[in-house]
Short mmCIF file of C-alpha atoms in Angstrom, two decimals:
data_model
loop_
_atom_site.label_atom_id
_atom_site.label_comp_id
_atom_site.label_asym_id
_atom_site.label_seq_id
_atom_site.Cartn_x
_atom_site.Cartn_y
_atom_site.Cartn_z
CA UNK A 103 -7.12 -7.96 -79.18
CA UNK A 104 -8.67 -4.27 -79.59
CA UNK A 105 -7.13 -1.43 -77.70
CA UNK A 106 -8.60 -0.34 -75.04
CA UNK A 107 -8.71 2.91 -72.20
CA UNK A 108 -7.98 0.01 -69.25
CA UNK A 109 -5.10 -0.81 -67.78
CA UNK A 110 -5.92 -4.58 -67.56
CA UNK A 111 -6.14 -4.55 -72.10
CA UNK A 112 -1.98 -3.34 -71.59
CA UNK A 113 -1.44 -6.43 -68.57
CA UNK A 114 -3.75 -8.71 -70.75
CA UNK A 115 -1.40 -8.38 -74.15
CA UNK A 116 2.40 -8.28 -72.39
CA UNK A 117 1.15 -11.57 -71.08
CA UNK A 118 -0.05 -12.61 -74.61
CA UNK A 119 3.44 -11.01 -76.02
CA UNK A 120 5.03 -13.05 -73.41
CA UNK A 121 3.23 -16.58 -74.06
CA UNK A 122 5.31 -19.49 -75.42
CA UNK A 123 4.38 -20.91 -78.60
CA UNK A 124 1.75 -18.19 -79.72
CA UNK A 125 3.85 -14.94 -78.23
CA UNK A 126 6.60 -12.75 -79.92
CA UNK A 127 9.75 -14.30 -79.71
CA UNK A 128 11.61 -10.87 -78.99
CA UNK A 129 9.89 -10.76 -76.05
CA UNK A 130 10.06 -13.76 -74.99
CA UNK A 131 13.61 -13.51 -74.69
CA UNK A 132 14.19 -11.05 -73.06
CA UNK A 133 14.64 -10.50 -69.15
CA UNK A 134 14.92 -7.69 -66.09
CA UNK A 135 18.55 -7.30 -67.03
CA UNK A 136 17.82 -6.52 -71.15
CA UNK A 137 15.08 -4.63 -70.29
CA UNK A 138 15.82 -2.55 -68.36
CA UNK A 139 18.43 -0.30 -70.79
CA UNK A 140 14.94 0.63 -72.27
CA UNK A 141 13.04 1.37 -69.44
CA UNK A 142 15.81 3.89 -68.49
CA UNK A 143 15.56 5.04 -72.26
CA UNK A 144 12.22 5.59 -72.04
CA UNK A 145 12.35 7.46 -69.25
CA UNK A 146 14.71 10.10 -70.96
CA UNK A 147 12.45 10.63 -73.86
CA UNK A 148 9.40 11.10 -71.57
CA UNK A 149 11.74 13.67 -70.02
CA UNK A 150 12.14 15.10 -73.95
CA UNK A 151 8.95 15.87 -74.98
CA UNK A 152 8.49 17.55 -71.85
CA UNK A 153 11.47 19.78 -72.56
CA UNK A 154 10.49 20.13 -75.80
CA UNK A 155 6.48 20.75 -74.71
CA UNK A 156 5.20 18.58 -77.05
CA UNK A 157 1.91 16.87 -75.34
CA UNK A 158 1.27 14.54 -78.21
CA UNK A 159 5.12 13.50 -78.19
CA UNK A 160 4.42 12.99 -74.22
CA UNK A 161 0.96 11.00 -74.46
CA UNK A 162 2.95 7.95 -76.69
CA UNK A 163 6.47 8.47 -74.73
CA UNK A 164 4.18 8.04 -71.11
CA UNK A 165 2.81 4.62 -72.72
CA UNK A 166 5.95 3.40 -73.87
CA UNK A 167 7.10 4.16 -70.10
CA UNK A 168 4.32 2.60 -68.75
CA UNK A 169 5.15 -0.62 -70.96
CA UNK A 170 8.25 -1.11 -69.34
CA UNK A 171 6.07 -1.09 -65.76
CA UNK A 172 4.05 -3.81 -67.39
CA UNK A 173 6.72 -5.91 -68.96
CA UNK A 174 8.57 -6.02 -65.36
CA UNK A 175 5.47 -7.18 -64.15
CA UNK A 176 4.95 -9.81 -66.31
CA UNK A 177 8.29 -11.35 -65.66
CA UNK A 178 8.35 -10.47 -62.08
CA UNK A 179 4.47 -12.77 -62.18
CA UNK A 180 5.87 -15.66 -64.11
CA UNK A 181 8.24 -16.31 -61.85
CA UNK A 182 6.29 -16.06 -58.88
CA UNK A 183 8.15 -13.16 -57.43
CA UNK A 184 5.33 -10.64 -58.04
CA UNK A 185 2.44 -8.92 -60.25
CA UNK A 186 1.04 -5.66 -61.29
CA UNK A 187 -1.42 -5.33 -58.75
CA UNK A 188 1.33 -5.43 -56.12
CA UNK A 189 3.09 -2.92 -58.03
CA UNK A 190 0.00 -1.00 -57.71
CA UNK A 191 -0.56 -1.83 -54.28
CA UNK A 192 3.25 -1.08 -53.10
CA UNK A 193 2.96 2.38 -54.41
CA UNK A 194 -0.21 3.57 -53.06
CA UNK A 195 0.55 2.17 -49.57
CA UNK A 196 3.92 4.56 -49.77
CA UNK A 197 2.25 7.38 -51.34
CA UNK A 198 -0.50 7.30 -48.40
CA UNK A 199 2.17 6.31 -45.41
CA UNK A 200 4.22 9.41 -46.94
CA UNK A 201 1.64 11.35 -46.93
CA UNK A 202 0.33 11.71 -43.02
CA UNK A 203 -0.38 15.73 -43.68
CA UNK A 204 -2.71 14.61 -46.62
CA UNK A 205 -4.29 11.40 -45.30
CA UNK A 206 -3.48 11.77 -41.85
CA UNK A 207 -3.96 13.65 -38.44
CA UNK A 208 -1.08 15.66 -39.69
CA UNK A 209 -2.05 18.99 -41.00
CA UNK A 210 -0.68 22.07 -41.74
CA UNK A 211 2.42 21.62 -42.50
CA UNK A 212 4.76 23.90 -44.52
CA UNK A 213 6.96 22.48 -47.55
CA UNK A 214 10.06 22.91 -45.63
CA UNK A 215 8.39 20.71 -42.78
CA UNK A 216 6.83 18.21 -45.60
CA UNK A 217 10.58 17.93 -46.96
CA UNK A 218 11.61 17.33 -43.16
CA UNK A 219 8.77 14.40 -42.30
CA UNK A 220 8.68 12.55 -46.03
CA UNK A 221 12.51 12.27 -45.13
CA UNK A 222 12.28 11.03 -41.40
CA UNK A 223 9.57 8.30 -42.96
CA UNK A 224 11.96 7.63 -46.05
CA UNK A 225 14.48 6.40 -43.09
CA UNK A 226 11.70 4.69 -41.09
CA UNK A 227 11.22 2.57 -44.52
CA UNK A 228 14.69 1.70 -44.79
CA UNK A 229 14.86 0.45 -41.30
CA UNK A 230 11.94 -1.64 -41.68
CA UNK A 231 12.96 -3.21 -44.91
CA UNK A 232 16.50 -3.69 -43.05
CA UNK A 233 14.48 -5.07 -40.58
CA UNK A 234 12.62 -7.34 -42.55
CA UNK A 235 15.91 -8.96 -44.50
CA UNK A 236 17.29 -9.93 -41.44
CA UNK A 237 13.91 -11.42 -40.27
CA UNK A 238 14.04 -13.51 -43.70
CA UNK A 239 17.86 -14.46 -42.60
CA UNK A 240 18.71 -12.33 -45.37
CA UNK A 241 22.04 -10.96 -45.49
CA UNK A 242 22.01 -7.08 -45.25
CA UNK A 243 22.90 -5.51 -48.48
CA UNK A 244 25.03 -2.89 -49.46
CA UNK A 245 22.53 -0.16 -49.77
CA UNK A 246 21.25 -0.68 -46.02
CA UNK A 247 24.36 0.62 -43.89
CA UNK A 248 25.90 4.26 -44.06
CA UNK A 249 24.79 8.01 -44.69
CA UNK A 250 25.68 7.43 -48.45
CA UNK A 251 23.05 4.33 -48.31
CA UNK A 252 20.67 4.12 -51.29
CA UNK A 253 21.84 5.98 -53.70
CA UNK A 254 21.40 4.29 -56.95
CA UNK A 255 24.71 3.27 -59.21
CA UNK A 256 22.57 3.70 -62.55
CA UNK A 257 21.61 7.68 -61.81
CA UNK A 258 23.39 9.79 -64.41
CA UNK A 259 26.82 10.60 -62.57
CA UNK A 260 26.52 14.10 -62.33
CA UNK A 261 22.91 13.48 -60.55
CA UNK A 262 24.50 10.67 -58.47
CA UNK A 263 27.51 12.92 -57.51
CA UNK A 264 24.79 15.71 -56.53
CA UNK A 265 23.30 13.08 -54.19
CA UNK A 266 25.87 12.20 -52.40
CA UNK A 267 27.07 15.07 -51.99
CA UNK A 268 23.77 16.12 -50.19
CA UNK A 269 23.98 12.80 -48.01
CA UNK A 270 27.09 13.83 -46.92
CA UNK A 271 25.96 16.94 -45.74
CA UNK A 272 23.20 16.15 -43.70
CA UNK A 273 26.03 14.95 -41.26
CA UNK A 274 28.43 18.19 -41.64
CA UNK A 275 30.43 16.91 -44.10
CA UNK A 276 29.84 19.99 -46.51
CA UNK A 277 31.40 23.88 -47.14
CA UNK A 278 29.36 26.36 -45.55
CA UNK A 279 29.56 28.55 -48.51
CA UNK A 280 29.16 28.27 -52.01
CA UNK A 281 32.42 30.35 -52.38
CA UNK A 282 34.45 28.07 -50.89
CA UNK A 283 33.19 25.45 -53.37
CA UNK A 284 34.21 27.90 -56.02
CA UNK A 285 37.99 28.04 -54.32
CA UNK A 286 37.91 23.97 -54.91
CA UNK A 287 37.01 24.39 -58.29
CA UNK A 288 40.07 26.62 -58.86
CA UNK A 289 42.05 23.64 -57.12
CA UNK A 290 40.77 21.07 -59.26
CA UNK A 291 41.29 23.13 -62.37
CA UNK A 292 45.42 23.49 -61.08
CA UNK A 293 45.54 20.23 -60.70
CA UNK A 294 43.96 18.83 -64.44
CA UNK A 295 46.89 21.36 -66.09
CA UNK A 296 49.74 19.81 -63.55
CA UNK A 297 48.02 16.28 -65.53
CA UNK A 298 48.48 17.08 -68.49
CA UNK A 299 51.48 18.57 -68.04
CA UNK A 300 52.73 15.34 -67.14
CA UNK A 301 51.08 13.70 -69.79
CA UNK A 302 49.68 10.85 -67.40
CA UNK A 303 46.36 10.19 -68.74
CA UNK A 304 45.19 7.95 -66.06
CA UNK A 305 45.70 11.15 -63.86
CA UNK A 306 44.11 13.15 -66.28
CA UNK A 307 40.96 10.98 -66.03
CA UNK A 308 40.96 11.47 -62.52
CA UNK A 309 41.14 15.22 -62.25
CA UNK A 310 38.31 15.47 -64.69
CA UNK A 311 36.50 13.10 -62.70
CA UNK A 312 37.48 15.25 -59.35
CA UNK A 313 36.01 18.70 -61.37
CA UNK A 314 32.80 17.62 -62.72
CA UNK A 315 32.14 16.12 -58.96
CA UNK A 316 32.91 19.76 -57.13
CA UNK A 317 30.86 21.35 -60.19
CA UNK A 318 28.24 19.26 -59.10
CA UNK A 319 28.28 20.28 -55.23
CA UNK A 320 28.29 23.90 -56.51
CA UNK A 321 25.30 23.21 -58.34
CA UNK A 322 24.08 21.44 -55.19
CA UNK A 323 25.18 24.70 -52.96
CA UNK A 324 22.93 26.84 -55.35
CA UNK A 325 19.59 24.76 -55.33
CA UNK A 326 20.44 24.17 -59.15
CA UNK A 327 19.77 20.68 -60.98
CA UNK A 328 23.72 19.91 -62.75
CA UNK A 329 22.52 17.87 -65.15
CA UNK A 330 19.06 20.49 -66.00
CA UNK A 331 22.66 22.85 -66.34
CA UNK A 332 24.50 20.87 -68.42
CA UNK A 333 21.18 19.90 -70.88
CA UNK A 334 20.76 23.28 -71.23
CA UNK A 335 24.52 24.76 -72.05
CA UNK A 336 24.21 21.71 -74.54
CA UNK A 337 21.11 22.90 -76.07
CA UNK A 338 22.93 26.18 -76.37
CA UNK A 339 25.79 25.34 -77.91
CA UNK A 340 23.25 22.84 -80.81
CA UNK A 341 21.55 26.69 -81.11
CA UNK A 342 24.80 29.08 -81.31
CA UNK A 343 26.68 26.03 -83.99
CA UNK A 344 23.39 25.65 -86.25
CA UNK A 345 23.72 29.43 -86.25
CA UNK A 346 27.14 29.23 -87.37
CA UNK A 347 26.27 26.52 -89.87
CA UNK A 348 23.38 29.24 -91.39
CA UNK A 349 25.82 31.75 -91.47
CA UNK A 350 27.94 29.53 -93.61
CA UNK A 351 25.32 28.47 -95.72
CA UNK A 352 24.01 31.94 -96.61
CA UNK A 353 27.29 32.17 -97.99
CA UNK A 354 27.40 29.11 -99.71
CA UNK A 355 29.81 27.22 -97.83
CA UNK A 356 29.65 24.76 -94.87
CA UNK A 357 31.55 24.62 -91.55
CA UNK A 358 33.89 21.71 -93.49
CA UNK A 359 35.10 24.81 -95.49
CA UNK A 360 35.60 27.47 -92.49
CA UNK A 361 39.16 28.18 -90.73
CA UNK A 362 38.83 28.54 -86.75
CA UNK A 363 38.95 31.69 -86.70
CA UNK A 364 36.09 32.04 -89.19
CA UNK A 365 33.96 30.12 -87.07
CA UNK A 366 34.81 31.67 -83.46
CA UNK A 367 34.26 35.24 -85.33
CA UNK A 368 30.85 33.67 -86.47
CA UNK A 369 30.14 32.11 -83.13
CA UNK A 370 30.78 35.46 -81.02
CA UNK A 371 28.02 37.34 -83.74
CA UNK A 372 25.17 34.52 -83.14
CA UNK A 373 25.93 35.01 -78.83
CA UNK A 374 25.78 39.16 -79.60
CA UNK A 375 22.99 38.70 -81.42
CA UNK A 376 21.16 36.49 -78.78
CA UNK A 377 21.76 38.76 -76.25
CA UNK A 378 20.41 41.93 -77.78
CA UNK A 379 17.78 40.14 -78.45
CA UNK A 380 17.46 38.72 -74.95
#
């Protein structure tokens, strides 16, 4: 089995992976549910070398995504549900339907009006496939009733919380101003010290759980991504500590070996010195 530039060499060896007797017995045991940690995985590091711009890095982590297309295919085909060329097949027929200003009569259209349509055909689709169940004598699920329908449980929760947030609000149920979001902020802050001033952790749980979800409808009220905010405070706080840590080291000690105070005066000379030269 030689590689090969076409897709059908990748379908051709997860099907030999996934033959009994002459496969790999990893993946022969595995299924949608222990797979699918890995497709998510894979998705972050594809996400990764983009953030980190490395096109090599992205070549191999876009494979190893496109694997996990593959493998579900494979298992979705040996049990009859499905294969790859209706994966194929499923996702040009959307692209094209959601598409009427490219492959349509529909022309001309501004982004804010493209935003507008691919959502009014998004909500055509989920009628239809409500539709359909029902047709089938399906019961309806979960996802197909209510403004807060379709939003997946296994989005990061600070992405989830920004989408549901902006379901909510295409039915009112939003501040007006991003100020006001600030004021609930304050609120939730109050009510995390009146926590753990009690000392009730459950409660404490909550309140955190109550802030991060407001900080994620500011985000939302300022066109920002939370969790593009929140990767990059954390890749500023890896910089600002490895600059402590090379502070230490010049002078031949570690950050095991600083006090506190040592370490905030340290950290408050690496963020000077970033913004000067910023």
């Amino acid at each position: 089995m030689k590689p090969s530039r076409d897709i059908a060499r990748l379908i051709e060896i997860m099907a030999a992976l996934r033959t009994p007797g002459t496969g790999c017995p990893w993946d022969l045991e595995q299924d949608f549910a222990s797979i699918a940690p890995y497709t998510v995985e894979e998705a972050y590091e594809v996400a990764d070398a983009i953030a980190r711009g490395d096109k090599l890095d992205l070549k191999d982590e876009l494979g190893d995504l496109l694997l996990q297309v593959v493998f579900h295919a494979r298992m979705a085909e040996e049990e009859g549900s499905f294969a790859f060329p209706d994966v194929v097949e499923a996702i040009t027929s959307k692209l094209v339907r959601r598409h009427p200003h490219v492959f349509g009569d529909t022309r001309d259209l501004s982004p804010a009006e493209v935003k507008v349509l691919w959502h009014q055909i998004k909500a055509r689709e989920k009628a239809d496939k409500a539709a359909a169940r029902a047709a089938a004598g399906s019961p309806p699920q979960e996802e197909d009733r209510g403004v807060l329908a379709g939003v997946p449980h296994s989005l990061p929760a600070l992405t989830r919380a920004w989408k549901l947030q902006a379901r909510a609000s295409t039915v009112g149920f939003d501040w007006n101003d991003a100020r006001l979001v600030l004021d609930k902020i304050r609120e939730e802050a109050q009510e995390i010290d009146e926590a753990l001033a009690s000392g009730d952790k459950a409660a404490i749980h909550e309140e955190i759980g109550d802030l991060l979800f407001v900080i994620a409808n500011l985000a939302r009220h300022v066109d920002a991504d939370p969790e593009g905010c929140l990767a990059a405070a954390n890749i500023k706080f890896e910089r600002r500590f490895k600059g402590i840590e090379a502070a230490l080291e010049a002078e031949g000690r570690t950050a095991e070996d600083a006090s506190l105070d040592e370490m905030e005066a340290l950290w408050q000379a690496v963020k000077k010195a970033e913004k000067t030269r910023g």
